[in-house]
PDB file of C-alpha atoms in Angstrom:
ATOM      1  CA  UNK A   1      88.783 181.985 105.302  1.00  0.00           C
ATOM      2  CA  UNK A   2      91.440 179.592 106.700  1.00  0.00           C
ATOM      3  CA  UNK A   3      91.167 179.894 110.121  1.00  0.00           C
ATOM      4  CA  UNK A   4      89.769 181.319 113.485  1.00  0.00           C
ATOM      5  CA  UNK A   5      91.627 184.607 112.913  1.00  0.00           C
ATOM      6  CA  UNK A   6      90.331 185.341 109.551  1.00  0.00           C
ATOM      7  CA  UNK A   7      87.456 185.107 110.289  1.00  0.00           C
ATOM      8  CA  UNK A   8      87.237 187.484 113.059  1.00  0.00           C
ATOM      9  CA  UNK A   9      88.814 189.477 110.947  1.00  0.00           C
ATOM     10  CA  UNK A  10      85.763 189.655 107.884  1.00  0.00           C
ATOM     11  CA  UNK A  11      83.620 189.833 110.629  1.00  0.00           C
ATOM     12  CA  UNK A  12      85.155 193.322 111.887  1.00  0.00           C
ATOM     13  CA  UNK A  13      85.380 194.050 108.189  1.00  0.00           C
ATOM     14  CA  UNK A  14      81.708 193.328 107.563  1.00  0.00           C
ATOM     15  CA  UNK A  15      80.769 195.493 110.674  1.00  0.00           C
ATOM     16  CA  UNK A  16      83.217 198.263 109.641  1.00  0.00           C
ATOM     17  CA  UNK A  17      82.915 198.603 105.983  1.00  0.00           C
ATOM     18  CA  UNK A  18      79.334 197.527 105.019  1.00  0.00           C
ATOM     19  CA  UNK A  19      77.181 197.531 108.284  1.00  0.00           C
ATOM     20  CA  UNK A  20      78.443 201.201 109.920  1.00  0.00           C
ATOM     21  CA  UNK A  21      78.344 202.745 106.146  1.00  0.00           C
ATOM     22  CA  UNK A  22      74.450 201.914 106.122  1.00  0.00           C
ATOM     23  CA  UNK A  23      74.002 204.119 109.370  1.00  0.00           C
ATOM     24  CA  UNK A  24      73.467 201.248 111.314  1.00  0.00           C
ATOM     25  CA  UNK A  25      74.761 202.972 114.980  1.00  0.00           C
ATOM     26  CA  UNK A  26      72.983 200.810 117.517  1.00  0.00           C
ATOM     27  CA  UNK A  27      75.065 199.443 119.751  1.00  0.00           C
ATOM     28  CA  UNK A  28      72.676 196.256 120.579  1.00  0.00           C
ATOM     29  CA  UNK A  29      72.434 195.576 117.262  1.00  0.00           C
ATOM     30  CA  UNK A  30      76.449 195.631 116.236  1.00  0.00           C
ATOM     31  CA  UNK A  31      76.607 193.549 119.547  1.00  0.00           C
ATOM     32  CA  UNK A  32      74.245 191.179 118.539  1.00  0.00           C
ATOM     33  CA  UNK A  33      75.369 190.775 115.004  1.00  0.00           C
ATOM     34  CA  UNK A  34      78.870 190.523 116.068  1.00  0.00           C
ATOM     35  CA  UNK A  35      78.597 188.164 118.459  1.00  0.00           C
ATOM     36  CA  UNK A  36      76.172 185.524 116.284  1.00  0.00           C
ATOM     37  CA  UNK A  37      78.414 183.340 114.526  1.00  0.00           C
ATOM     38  CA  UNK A  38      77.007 184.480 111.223  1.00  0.00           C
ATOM     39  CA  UNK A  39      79.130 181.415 109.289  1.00  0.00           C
ATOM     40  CA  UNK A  40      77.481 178.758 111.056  1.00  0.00           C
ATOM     41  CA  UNK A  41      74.330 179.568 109.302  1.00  0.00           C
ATOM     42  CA  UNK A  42      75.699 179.697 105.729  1.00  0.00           C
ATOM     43  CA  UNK A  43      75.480 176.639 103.471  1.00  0.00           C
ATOM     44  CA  UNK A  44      79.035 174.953 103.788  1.00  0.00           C
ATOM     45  CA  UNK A  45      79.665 175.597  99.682  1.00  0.00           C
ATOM     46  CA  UNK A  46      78.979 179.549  99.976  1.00  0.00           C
ATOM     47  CA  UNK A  47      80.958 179.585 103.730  1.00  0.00           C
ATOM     48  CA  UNK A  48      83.625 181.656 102.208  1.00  0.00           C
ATOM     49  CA  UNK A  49      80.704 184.772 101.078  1.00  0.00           C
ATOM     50  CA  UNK A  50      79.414 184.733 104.921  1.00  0.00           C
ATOM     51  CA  UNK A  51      80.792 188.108 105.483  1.00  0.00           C
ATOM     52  CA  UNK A  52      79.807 189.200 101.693  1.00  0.00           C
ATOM     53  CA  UNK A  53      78.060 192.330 100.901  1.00  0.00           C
ATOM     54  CA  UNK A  54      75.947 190.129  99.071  1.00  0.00           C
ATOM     55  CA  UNK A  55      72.489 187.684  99.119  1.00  0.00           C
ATOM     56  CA  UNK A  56      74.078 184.174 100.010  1.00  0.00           C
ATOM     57  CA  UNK A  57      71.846 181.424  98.135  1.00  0.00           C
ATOM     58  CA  UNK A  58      69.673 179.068 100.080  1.00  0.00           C
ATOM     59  CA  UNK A  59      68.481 176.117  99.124  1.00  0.00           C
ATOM     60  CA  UNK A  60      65.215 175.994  97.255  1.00  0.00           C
ATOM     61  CA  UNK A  61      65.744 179.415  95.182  1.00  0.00           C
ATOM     62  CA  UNK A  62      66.105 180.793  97.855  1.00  0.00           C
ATOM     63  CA  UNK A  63      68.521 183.269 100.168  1.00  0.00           C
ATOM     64  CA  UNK A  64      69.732 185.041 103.168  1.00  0.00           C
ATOM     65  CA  UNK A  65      69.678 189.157 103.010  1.00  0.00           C
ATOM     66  CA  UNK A  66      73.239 190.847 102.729  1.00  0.00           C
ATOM     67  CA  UNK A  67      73.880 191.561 106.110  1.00  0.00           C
ATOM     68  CA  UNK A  68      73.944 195.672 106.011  1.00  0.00           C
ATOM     69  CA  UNK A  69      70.329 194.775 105.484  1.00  0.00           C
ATOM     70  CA  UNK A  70      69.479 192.549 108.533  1.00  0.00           C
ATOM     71  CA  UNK A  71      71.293 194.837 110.400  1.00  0.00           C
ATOM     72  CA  UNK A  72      69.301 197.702 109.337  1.00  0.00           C
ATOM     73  CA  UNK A  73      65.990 196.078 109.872  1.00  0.00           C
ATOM     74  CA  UNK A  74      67.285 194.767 113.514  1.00  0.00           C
ATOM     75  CA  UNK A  75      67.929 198.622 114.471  1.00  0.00           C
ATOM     76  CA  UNK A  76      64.569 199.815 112.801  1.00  0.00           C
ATOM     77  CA  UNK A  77      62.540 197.404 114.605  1.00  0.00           C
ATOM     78  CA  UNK A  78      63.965 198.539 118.349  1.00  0.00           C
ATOM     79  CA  UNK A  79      63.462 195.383 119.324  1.00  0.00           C
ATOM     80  CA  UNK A  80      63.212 195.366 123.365  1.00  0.00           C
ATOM     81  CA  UNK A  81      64.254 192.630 126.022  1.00  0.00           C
ATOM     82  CA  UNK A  82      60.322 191.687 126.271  1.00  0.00           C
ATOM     83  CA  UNK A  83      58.894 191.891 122.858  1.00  0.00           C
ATOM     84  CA  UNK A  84      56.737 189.023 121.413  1.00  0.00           C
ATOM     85  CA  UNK A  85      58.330 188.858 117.838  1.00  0.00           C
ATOM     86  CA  UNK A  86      57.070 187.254 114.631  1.00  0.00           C
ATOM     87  CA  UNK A  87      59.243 186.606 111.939  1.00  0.00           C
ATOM     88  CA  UNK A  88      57.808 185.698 108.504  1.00  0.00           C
ATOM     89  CA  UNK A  89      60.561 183.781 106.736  1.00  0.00           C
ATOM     90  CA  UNK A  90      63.238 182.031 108.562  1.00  0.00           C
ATOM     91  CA  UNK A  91      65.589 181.176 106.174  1.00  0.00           C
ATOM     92  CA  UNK A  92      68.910 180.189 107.452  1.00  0.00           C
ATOM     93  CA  UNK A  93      67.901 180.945 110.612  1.00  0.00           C
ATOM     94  CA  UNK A  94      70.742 183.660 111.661  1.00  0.00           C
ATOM     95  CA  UNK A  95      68.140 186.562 111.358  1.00  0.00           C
ATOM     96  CA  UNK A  96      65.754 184.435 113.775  1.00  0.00           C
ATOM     97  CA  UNK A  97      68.899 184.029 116.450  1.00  0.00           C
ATOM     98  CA  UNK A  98      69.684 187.439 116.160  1.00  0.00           C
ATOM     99  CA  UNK A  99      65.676 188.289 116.784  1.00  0.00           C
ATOM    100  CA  UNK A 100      65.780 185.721 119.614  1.00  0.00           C
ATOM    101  CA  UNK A 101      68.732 187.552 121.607  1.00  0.00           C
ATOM    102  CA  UNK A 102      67.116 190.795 121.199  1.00  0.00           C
ATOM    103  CA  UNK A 103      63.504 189.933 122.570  1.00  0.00           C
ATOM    104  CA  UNK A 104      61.717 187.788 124.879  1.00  0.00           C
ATOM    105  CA  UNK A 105      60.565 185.355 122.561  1.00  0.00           C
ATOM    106  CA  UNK A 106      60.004 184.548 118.603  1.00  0.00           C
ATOM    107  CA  UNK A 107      57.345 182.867 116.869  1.00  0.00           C
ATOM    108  CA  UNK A 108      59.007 182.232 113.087  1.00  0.00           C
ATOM    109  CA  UNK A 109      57.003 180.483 110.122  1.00  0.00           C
ATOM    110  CA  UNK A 110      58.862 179.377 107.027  1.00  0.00           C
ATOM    111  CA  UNK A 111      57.169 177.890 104.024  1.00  0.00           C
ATOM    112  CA  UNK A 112      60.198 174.930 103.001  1.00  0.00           C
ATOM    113  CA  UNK A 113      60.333 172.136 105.544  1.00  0.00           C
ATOM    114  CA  UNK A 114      63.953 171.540 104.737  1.00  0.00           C
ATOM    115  CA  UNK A 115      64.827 175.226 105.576  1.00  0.00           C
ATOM    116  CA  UNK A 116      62.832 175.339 108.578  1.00  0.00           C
ATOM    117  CA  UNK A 117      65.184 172.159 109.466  1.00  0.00           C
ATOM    118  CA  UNK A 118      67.881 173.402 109.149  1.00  0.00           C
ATOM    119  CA  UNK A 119      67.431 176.862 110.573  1.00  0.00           C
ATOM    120  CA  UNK A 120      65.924 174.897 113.816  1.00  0.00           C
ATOM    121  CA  UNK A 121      69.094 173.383 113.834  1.00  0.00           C
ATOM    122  CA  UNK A 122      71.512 176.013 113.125  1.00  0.00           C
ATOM    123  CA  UNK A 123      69.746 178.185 116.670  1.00  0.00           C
ATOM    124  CA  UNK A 124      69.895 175.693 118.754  1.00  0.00           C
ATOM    125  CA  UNK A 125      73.605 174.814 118.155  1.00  0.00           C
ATOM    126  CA  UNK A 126      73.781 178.191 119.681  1.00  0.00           C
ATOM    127  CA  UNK A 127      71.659 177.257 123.058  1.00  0.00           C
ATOM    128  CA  UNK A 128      69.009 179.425 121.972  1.00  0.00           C
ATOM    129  CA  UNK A 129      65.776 178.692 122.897  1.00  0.00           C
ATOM    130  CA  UNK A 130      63.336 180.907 122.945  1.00  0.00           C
ATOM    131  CA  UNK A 131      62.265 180.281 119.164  1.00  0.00           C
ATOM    132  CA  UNK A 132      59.082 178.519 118.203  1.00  0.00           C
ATOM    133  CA  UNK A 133      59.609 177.078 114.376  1.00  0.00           C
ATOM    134  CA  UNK A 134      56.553 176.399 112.129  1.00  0.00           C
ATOM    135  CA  UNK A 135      56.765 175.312 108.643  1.00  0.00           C
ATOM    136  CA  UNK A 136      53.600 176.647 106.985  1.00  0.00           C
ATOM    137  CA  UNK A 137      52.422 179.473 104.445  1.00  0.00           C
ATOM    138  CA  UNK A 138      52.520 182.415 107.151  1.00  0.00           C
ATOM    139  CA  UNK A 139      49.689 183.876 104.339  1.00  0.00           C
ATOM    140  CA  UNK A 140      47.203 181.123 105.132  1.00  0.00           C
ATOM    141  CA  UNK A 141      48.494 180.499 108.640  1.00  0.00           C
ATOM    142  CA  UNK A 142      45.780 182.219 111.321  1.00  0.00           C
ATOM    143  CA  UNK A 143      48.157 183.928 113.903  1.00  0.00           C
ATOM    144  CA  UNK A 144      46.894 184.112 116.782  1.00  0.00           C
ATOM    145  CA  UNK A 145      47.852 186.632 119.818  1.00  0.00           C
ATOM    146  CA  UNK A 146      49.642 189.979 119.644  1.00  0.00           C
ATOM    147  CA  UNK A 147      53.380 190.661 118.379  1.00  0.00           C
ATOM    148  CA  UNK A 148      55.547 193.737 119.347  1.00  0.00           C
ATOM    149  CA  UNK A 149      57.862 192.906 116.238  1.00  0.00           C
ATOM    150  CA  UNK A 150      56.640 191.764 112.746  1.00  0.00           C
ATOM    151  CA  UNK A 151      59.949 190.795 110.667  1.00  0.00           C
ATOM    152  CA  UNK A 152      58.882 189.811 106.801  1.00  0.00           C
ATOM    153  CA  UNK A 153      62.214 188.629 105.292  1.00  0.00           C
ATOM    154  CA  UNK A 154      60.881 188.634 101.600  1.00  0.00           C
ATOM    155  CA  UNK A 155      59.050 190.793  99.769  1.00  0.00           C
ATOM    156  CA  UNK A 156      55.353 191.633  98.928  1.00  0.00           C
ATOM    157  CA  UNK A 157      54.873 193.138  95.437  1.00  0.00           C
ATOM    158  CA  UNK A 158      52.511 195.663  96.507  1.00  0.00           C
ATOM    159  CA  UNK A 159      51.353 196.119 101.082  1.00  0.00           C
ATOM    160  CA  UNK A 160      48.879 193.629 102.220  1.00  0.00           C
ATOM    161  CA  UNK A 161      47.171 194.040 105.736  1.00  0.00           C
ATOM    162  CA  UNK A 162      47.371 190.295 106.600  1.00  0.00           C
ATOM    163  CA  UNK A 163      49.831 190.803 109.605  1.00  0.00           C
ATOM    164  CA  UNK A 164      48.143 193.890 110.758  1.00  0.00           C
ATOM    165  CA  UNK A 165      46.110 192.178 113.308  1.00  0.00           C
ATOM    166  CA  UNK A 166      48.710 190.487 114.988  1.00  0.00           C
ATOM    167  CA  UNK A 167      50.413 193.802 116.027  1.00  0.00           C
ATOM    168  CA  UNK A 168      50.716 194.764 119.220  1.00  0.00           C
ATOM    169  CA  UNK A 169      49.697 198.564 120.149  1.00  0.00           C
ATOM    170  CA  UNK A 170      52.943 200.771 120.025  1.00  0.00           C
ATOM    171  CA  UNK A 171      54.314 197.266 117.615  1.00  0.00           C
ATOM    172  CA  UNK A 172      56.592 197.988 115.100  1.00  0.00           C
ATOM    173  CA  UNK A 173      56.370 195.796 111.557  1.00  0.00           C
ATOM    174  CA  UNK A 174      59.541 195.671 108.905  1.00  0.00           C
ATOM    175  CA  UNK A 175      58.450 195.014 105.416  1.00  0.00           C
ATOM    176  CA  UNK A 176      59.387 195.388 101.957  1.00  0.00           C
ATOM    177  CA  UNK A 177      57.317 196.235  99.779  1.00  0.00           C
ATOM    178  CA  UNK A 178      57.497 196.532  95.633  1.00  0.00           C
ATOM    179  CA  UNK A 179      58.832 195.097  92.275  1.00  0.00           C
ATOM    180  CA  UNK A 180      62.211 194.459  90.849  1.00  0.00           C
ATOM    181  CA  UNK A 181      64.970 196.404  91.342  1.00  0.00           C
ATOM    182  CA  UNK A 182      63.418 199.194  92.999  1.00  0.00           C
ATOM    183  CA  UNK A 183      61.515 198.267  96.561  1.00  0.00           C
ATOM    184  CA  UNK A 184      60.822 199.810  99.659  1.00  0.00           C
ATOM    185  CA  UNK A 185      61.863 198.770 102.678  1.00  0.00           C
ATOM    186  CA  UNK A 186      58.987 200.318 105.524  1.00  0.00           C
ATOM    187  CA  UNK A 187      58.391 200.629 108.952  1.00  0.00           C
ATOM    188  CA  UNK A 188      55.095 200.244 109.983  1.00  0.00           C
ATOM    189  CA  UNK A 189      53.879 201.216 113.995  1.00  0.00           C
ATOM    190  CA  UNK A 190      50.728 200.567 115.278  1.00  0.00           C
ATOM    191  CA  UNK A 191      49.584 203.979 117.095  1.00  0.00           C
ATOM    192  CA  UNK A 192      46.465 203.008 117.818  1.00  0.00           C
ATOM    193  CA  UNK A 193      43.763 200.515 117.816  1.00  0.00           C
ATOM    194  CA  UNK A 194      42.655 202.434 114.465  1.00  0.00           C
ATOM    195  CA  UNK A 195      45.701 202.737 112.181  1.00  0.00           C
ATOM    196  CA  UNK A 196      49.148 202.254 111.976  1.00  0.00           C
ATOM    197  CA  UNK A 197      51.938 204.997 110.944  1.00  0.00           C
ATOM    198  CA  UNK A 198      54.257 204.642 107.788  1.00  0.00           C
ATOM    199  CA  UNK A 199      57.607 205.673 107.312  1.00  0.00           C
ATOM    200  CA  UNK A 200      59.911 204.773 104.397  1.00  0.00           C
ATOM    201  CA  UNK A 201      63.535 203.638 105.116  1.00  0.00           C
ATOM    202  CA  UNK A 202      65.870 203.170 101.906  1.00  0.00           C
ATOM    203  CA  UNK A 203      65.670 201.487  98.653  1.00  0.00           C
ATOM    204  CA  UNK A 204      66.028 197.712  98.378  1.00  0.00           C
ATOM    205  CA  UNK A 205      65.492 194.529  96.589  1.00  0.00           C
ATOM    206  CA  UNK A 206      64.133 190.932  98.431  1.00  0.00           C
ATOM    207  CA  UNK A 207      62.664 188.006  96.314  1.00  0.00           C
ATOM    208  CA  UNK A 208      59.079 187.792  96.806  1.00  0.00           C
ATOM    209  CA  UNK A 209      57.156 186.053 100.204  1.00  0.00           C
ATOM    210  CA  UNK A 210      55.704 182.871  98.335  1.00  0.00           C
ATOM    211  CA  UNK A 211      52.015 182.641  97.933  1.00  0.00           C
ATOM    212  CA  UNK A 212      51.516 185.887  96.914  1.00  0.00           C
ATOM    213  CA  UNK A 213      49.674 187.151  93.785  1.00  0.00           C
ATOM    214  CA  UNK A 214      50.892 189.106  91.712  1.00  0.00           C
ATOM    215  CA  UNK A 215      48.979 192.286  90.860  1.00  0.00           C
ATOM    216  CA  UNK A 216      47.179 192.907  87.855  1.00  0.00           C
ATOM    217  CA  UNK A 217      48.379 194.961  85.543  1.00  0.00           C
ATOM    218  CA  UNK A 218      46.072 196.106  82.720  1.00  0.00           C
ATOM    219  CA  UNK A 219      46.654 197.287  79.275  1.00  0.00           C
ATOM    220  CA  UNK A 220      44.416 199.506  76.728  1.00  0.00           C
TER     221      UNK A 220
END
């Protein structure tokens, strides 16, 4: 990408070839995605795969989900102009802005300081701020208060309640759940103080959230 216009032009690409395709209709979230600078929160070396249909690398192992993907979750989540939104992994940060323009306000915990960093960095370029960052283990972290939105940007290898709690009645909770290359991506609502409801959305892959076990597997 050598310029202002080609770049506009993989970002109508990216919209019109990978994001559309993946039945991603919502017009607040091809607004939103179209109009956050998506490059500015890339790692200058991989700046030419923003637009990819692909998992740009991050540092510290690391990465940002191919953006068919965020997009999907965004429109999943029906994220409205007041939600209280928690985001477990920030990453690069571009999910976070997007998350940020969609609701009222986002909590976001990542577990690298130097991400966290930079992804604090990268929103507020932007003038956005209405994002709290934390850099901690959002698994050992005691959340406190009620979220309409749960985002986890990585993986678990099988579900774990530990956000539960946090969710707001009527929330809605994005995670992926699974083991390499087959996962689940999920959407989770809370119905009622009792139980939440279930649904299955595609087939994906995310590296696992760190700090996780593994499960056992046994053998005779």
């Amino acid at each position: 990408m050598n310029g202002p216009m080609d770049i506009e032009q993989a970002r109508f690409n990216m919209v019109r070839q990978q994001i559309r395709p993946w039945e991603v209709l919502d017009n607040d979230v091809l607004k939103v995605v179209e109009q956050t600078p998506r490059e500015l929160f890339v790692p200058e070396q991989y700046r030419k795969l923003a637009f990819s249909d692909l998992e740009v690398p991050l540092p510290n192992g690391q990465s940002m989900m191919a953006p068919k993907l965020e997009a999907r979750m965004l429109q999943a989540l029906q994220i409205k102009p007041d939600d209280r939104i928690l985001e477990i992994g920030t990453g690069s940060g571009f999910v976070t802005a997007c998350l940020a323009k969609m609701g009222s306000h986002v909590d976001t915990l990542e577990w690298f300081k130097d991400l966290s960093s930079q992804a604090q960095r990268n929103v507020e370029q932007l003038g956005i701020d209405n994002v709290s960052f934390s850099r901690e283990n959002a698994l050992q972290q005691r959340v406190t208060g009620h979220y309409d939105i749960i985002a986890v940007t990585a993986s678990m290898p099988v579900y774990h309640d530990v956000f539960e709690k946090t969710l707001a009645k009527g929330g809605r909770m994005f995670v992926v759940t699974g083991k390499a290359p087959v996962m689940q991506a999920q959407l989770f609502t809370k119905v009622d103080v009792q139980g939440l409801c279930c649904s299955t959305l595609l087939e994906t892959c995310l590296p696992p959230l760190i700090g996780f076990d593994e499960p056992q597997t046994f053998q005779l």
